[in-house]
XYZ file of C-alpha atoms in Angstrom:
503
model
C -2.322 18.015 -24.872
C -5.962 16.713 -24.236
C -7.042 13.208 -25.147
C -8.651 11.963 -28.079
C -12.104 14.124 -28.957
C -15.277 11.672 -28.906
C -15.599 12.626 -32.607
C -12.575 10.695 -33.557
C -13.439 7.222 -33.530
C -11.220 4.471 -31.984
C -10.732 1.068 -33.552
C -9.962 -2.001 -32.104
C -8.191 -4.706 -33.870
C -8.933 -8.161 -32.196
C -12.133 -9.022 -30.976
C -11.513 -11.464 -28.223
C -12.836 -11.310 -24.523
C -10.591 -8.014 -24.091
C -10.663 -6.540 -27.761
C -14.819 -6.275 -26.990
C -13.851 -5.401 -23.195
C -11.937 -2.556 -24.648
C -14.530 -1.617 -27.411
C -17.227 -1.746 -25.138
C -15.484 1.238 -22.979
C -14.649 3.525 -25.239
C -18.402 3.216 -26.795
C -19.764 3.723 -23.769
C -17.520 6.889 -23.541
C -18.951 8.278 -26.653
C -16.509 7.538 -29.196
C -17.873 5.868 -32.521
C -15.580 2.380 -32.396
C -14.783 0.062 -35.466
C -14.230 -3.621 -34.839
C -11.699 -5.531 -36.677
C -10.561 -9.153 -36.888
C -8.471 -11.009 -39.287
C -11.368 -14.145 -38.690
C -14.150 -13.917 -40.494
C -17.558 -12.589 -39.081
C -15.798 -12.094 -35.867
C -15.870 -8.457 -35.740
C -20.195 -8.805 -36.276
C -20.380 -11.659 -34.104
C -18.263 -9.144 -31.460
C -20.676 -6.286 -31.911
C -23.657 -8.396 -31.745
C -21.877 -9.385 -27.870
C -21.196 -6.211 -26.898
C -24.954 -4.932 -27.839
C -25.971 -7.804 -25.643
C -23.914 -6.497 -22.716
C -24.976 -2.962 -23.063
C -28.484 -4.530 -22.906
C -27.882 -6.176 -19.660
C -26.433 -2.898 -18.081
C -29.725 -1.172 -19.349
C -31.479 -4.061 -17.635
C -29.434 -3.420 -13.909
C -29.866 0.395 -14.731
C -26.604 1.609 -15.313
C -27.393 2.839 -18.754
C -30.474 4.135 -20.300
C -32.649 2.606 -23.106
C -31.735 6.045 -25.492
C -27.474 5.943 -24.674
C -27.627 2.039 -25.466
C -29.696 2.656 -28.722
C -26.888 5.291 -29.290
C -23.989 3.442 -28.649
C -25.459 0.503 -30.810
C -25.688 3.578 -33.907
C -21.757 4.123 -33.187
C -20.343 0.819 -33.629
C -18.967 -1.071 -36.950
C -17.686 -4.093 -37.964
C -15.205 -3.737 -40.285
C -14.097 -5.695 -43.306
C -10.632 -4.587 -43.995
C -7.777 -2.516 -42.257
C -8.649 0.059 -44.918
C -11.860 0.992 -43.363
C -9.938 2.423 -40.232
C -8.088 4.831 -42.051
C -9.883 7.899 -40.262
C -9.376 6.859 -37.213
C -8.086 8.782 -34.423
C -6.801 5.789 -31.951
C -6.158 2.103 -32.566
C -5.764 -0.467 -29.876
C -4.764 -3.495 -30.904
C -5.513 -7.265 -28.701
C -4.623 -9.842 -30.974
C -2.283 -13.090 -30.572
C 0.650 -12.458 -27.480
C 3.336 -13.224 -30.419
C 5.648 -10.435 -31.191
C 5.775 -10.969 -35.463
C 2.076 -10.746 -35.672
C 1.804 -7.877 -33.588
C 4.451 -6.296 -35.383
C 3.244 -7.106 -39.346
C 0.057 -5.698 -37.751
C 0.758 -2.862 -37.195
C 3.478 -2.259 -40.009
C 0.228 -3.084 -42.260
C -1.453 0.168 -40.143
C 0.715 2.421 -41.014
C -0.091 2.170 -44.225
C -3.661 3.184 -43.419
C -4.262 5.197 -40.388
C -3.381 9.129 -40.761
C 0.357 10.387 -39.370
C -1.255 11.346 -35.989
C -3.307 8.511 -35.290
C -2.289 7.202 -32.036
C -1.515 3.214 -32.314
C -1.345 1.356 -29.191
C -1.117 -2.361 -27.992
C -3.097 -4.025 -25.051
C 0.006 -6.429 -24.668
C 1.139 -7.871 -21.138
C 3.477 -9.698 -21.751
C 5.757 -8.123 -24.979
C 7.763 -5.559 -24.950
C 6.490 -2.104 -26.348
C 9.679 -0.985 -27.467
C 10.394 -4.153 -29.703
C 6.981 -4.074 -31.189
C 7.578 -0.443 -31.885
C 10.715 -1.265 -33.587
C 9.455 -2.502 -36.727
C 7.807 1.209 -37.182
C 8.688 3.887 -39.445
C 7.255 6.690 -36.757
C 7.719 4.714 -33.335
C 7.106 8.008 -31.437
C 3.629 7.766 -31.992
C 3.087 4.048 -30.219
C 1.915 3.066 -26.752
C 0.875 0.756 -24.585
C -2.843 0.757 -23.080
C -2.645 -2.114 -20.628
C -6.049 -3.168 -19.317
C -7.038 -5.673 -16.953
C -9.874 -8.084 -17.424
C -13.004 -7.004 -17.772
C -11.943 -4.057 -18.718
C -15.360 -2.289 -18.302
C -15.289 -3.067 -14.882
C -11.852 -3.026 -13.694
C -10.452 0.545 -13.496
C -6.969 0.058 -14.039
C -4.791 1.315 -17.154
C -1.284 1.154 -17.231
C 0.133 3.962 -20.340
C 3.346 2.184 -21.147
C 5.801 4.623 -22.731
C 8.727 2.319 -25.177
C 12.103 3.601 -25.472
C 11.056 5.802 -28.539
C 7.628 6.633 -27.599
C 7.447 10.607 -27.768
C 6.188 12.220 -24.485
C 3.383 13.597 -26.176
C 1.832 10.571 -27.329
C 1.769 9.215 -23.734
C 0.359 12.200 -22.490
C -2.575 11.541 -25.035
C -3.164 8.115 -24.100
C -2.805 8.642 -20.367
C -5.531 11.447 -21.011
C -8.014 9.531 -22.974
C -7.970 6.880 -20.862
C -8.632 9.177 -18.056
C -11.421 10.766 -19.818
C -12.990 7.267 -20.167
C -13.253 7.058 -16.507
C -10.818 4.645 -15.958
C -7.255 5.504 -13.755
C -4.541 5.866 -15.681
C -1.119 5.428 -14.496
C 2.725 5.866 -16.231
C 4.958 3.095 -16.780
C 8.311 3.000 -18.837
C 8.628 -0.567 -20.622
C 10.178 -3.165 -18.633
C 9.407 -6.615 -18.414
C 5.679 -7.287 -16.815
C 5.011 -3.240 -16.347
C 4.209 -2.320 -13.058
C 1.713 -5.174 -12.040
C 3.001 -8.235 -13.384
C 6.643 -6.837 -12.236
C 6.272 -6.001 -8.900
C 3.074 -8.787 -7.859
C 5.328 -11.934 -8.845
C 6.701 -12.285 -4.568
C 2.940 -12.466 -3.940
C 2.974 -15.840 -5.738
C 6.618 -16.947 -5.333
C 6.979 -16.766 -1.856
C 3.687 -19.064 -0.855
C 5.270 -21.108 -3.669
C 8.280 -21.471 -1.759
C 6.580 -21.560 1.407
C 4.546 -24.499 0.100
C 7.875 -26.120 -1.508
C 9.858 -26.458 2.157
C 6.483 -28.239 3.587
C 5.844 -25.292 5.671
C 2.168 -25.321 5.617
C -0.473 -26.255 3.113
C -2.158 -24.151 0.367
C -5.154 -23.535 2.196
C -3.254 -22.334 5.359
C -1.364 -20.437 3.305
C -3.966 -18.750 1.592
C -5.912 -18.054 4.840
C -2.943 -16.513 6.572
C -2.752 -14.360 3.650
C -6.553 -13.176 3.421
C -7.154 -13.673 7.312
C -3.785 -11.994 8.677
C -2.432 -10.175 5.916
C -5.585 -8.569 4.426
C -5.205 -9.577 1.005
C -8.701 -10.853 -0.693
C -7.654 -13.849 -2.416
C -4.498 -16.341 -1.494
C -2.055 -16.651 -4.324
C -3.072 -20.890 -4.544
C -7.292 -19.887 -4.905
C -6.034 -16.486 -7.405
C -3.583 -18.402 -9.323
C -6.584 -21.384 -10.103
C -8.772 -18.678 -10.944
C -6.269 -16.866 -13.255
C -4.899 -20.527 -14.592
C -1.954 -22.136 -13.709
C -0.561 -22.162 -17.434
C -1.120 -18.542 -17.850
C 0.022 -17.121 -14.125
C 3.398 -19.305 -15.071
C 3.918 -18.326 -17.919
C 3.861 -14.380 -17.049
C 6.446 -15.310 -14.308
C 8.548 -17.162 -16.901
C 8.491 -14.545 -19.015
C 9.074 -12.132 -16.718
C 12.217 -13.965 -15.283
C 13.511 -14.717 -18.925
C 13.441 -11.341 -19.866
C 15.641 -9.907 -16.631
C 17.850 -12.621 -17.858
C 16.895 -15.324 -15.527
C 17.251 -13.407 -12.208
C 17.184 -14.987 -9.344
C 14.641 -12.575 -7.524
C 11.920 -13.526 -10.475
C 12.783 -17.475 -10.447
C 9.311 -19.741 -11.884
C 8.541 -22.077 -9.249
C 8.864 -25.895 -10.160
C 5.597 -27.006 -8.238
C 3.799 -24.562 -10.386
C 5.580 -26.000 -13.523
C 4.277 -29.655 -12.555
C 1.242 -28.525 -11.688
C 0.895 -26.796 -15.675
C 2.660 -29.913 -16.894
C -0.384 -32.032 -15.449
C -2.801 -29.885 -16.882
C -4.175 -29.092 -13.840
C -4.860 -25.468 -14.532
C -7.468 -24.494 -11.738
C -11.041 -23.371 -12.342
C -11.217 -24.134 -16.364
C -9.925 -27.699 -15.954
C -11.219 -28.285 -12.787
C -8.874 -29.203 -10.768
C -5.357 -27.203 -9.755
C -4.431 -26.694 -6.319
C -8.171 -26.933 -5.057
C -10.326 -29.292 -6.736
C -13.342 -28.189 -8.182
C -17.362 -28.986 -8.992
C -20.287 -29.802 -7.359
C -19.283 -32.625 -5.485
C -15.842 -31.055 -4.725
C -14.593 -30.100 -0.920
C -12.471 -27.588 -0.332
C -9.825 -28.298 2.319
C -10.068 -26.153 5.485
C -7.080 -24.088 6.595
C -4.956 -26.020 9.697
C -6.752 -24.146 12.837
C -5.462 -24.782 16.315
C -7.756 -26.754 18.798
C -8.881 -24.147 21.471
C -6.425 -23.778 24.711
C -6.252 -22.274 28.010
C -5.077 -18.528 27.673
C -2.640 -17.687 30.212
C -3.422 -15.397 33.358
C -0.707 -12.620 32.592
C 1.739 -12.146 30.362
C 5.112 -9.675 30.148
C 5.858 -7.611 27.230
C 9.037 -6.492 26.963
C 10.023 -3.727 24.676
C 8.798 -2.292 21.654
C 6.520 -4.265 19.453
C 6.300 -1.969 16.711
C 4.009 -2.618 14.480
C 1.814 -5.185 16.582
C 1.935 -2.568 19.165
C -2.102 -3.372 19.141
C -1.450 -6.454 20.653
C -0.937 -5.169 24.041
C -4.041 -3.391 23.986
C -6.125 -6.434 23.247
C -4.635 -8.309 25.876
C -5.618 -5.949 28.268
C -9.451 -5.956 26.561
C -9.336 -9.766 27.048
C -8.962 -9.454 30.415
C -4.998 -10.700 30.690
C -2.835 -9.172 33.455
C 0.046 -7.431 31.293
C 3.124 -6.394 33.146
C 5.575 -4.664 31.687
C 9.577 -5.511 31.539
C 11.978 -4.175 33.753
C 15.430 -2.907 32.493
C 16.537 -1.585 29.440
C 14.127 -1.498 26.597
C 14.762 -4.115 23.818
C 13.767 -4.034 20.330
C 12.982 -5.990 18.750
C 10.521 -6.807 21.776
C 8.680 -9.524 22.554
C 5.936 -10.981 24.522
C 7.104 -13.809 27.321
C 4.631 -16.539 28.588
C 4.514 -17.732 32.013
C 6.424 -21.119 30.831
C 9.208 -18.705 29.822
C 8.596 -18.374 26.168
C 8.799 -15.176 24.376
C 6.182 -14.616 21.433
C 8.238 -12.165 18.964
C 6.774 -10.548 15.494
C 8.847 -12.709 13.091
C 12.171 -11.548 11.352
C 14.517 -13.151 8.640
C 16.561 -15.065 11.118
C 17.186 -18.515 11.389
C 14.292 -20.594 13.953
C 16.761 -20.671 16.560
C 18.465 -17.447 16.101
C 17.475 -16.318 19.566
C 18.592 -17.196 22.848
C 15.358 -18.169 24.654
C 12.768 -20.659 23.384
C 10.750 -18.502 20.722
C 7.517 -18.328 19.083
C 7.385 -16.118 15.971
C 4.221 -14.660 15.174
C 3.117 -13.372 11.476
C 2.876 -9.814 10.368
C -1.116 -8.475 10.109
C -2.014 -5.779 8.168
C -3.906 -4.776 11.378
C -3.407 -6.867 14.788
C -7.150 -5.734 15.783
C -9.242 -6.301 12.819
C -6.979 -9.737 12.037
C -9.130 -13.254 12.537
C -6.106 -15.513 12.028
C -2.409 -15.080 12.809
C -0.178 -17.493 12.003
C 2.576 -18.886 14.676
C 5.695 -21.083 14.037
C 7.770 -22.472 17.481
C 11.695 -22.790 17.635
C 12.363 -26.395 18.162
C 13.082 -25.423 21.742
C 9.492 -24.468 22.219
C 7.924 -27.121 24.615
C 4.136 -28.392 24.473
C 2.989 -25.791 27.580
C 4.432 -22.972 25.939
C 3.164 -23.839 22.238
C -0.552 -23.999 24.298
C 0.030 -20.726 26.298
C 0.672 -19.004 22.928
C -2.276 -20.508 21.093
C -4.602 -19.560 23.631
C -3.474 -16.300 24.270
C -4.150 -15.373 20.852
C -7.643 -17.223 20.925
C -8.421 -14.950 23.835
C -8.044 -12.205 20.912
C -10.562 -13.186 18.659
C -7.645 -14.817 15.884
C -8.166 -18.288 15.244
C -4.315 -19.528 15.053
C -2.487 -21.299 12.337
C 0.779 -23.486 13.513
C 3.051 -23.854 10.800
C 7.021 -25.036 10.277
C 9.274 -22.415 10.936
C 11.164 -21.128 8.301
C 12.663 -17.299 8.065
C 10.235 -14.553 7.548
C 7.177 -16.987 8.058
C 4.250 -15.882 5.484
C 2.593 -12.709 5.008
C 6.011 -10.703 6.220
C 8.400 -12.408 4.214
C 5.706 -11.419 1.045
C 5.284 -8.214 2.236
C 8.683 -7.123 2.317
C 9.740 -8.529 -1.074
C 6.993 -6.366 -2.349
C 7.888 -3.147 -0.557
C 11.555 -3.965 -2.351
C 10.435 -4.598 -5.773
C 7.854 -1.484 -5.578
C 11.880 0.220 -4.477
C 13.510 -0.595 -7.193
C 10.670 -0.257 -9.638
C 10.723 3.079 -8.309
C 14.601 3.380 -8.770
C 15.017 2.612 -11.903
C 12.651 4.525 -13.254
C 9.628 2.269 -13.916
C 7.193 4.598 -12.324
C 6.826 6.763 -9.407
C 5.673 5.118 -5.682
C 2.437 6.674 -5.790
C 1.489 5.290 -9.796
C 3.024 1.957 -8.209
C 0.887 2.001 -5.205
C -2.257 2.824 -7.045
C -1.723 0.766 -9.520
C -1.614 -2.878 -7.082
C -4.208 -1.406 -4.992
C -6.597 -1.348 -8.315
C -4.837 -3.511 -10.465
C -4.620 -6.308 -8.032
C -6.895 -5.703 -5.286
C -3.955 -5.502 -2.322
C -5.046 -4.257 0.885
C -1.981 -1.374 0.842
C -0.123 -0.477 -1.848
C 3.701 -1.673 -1.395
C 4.675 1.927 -0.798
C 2.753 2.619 1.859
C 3.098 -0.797 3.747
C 6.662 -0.036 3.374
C 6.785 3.307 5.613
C 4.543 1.955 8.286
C 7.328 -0.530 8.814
C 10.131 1.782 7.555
C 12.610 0.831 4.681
C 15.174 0.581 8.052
C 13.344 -2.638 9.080
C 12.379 -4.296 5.577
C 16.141 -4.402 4.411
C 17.213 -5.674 7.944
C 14.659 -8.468 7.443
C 15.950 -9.250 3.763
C 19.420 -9.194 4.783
C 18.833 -11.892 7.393
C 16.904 -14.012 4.748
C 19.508 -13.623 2.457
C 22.134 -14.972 4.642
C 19.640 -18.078 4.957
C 19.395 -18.226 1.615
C 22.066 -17.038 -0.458
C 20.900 -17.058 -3.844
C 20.277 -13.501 -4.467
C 16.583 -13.449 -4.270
C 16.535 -11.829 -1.036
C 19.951 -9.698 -0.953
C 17.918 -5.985 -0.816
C 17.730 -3.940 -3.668
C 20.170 -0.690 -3.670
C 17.108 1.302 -3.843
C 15.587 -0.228 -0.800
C 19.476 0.450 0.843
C 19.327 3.433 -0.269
C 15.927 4.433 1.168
C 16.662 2.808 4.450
C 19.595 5.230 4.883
C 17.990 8.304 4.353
C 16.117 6.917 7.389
C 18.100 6.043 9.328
C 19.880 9.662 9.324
C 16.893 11.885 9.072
């Protein structure tokens, strides 16, 4: 079945910042669209916006004077439900409370033909329950877009229990035709986004909570070694505080309080406060004219050492030895039998190793972690955290053997699995068990936090460059530090690191 023909118009029932986001793309598409709000004048007052966008895009030439004058022609404000009864689509945005959405669209089927396609833009409610006040749930969707939806590409076509396959299959393909990127998703709490993004925030959280390092280090390890374009303290003050908690809230009340989704209470006083980020003007970062942002902890420059030893596989910071030997450092290689994980040792006798779950002082010699980087060479920051056995020369040698690579360093506390690896594996397990219990496939799961939330690799991918094998060894060393169940590996991350390991 093909999506919904451009002479079938689409109406959309709330005209908020996303109903008009939503109306404004499939106008632009060439549908006729009929605005509708239960406030009145807001549906005019809506289409009167919209025209004003479409006027600015004329303006920046991405749409010509005729198509605007068209698309103007195509859109209505209406008065009453009753004036979308020939529609062929209805996407409703109103209030995030379950009854209202519900009544709502109880009242529509009492309008709209039998094969209108009814759909909610919710993000937080379940599809199924909203569907369950309906006499004909098979025909209801979700048609999850991200703000601005004109601009950002994402859709996620969220099937409820009773949603009939060929109703999804029209939504994913109108929403396709639209020129956005459609992707499937059964109904389960926060989708695929909102479900598998919340150890992006939660583990800085927690990061932040044991003193570790600051918000802006944090942040900058994350953007600076990890490749990610915002840090979850500047992306949560630009989202708001109250709203990014309350979608993890949510999220963790509806898997009945799981301990792999649990809110984090510095983000809780930091909502209680009303410090909410960029609309109240202050939340973890302070802003306005006058405000100064605080600069990430950098290491004062040091002496990089002559040579260095690596011993054994680095694995994925395999780069490393390549820009030692660019920088001009003498690197030897170990004698004897190769050991993995492998490491890098100083002249003082400390060995730099690529961080695991382990306790600080897990290993035998005095140790410097180092952070996991999306990509050792095109890194500017990497992030390094001493065992307390770790003198002052050694701490030096390692700071300004990385300087000698371009990477301004951050020293932090050391705690298990450091900062952007101890993220990055949580992810690759959630996008697992998404994936195993039948959420979505890896590839709609990858494309949809690439586009959905901007991440340098999709959770998929990042998780075969460093193999499922590795990930769940990580986890199960951080959950022996921390045995709540947060970090005990998913079985489909077990599972996937078996069929590894024996293939």
């Amino acid at each position: 079945m093909t999506g919904l023909e451009l002479s079938s118009a689409v109406a959309v029932v709330g005209t908020g910042t996303m109903g008009q986001g939503i109306a404004q793309v499939a106008l632009v598409a060439g549908h006729p669209v009929r605005l509708y709000d239960a406030a009145p004048d807001r549906a005019r007052g809506a289409a009167d916006a919209i025209g004003a966008r479409l006027d600015r895009l004329v303006e920046k030439g991405r749409l010509t004077a005729e198509d605007r004058a068209a698309a103007a022609a195509r859109i209505t404000p209406a008065e009453s439900l009753a004036e979308l009864a020939d529609c062929g689509l209805v996407v409703e945005a109103v209030l995030e409370q379950l009854d209202v959405k519900q009544r709502l669209f109880q009242d529509l089927e009492g309008v709209v033909a039998d094969d209108c396609l009814l759909a909610t833009n919710t993000s937080s409610l379940s599809v199924t329950a909203i569907a369950g006040a309906l006499r004909n749930p098979g025909r209801f969707v979700g048609l999850h877009f991200f703000n601005p939806a004109p601009l950002l590409p994402l859709v996620e076509v969220v099937s409820g229990f009773a949603t009939d396959a060929a109703a999804a299959t029209r939504a994913y393909d109108t929403a396709k035709g639209w020129g956005k990127t459609p992707v499937r998703c059964a109904d389960t709490p926060g989708f695929i986004v909102n479900r598998v993004a919340r150890p992006f925030y939660a583990e800085a959280l927690r990061v932040y909570e044991e003193r570790v390092a600051d918000p802006a280090t944090i942040d900058a390890v994350l953007r600076e070694c990890g490749g990610f374009t915002m840090g979850p303290f500047e992306l949560t003050d630009l989202i708001g505080q109250d709203v990014n908690e309350a979608v993890t809230r949510s999220v963790w009340e509806s898997f009945f309080q799981d301990p792999k989704f649990t809110p984090s209470l510095a983000q809780r006083r930091l909502v209680e406060s009303r410090r909410l980020g960029r609309k109240s003007g202050q939340g973890w970062y302070a802003y306005g004219e006058d405000a100064a942002r605080p600069e990430p902890h950098t290491a004062e420059p040091a002496k990089a050492p002559e040579s260095v030893t690596v011993h054994g596989d680095l694995f994925p910071a395999d780069a490393l030895s390549e820009l030692i030997v660019e920088a001009g450092i003498r690197l030897d290689r170990g004698q004897g039998v190769p050991e993995y994980p492998g490491s890098i040792e100083l002249p003082s006798g400390v060995r730099l190793a690529l961080v695991d779950g382990s306790a600080p002082d897990a290993a035998a010699e005095p140790t410097i972690h180092f952070d996991l980087a999306l990509d050792y060479r095109a890194a500017t920051r990497v992030a390094l955290a001493p065992s307390g056995r770790v003198g002052e020369q050694g701490l030096k040698e390692a700071v300004g053997l990385f300087q000698a690579l371009g990477k301004k360093v951050s020293v932090i506390g050391h705690t298990p699995g450091m900062i952007v690896a101890r993220t990055v594996w949580m992810l690759v397990d959630f996008a697992l068990d998404a994936v195993g219990r039948g959420v979505a496939d890896a590839d709609d799961i990858d494309t949809a936090m690439r586009l959905g939330v901007n991440y340098p690799l999709g959770p998929g991918e990042w998780g075969r460059r460093l193999t499922a094998y590795r990930v769940a060894e990580a986890l199960d060393q951080l959950h022996e530090e921390y045995p709540t169940g947060r970090y005990a590996p998913s079985q489909a991350l077990r599972r996937q690191a078996v069929r590894e390991e024996y293939s």
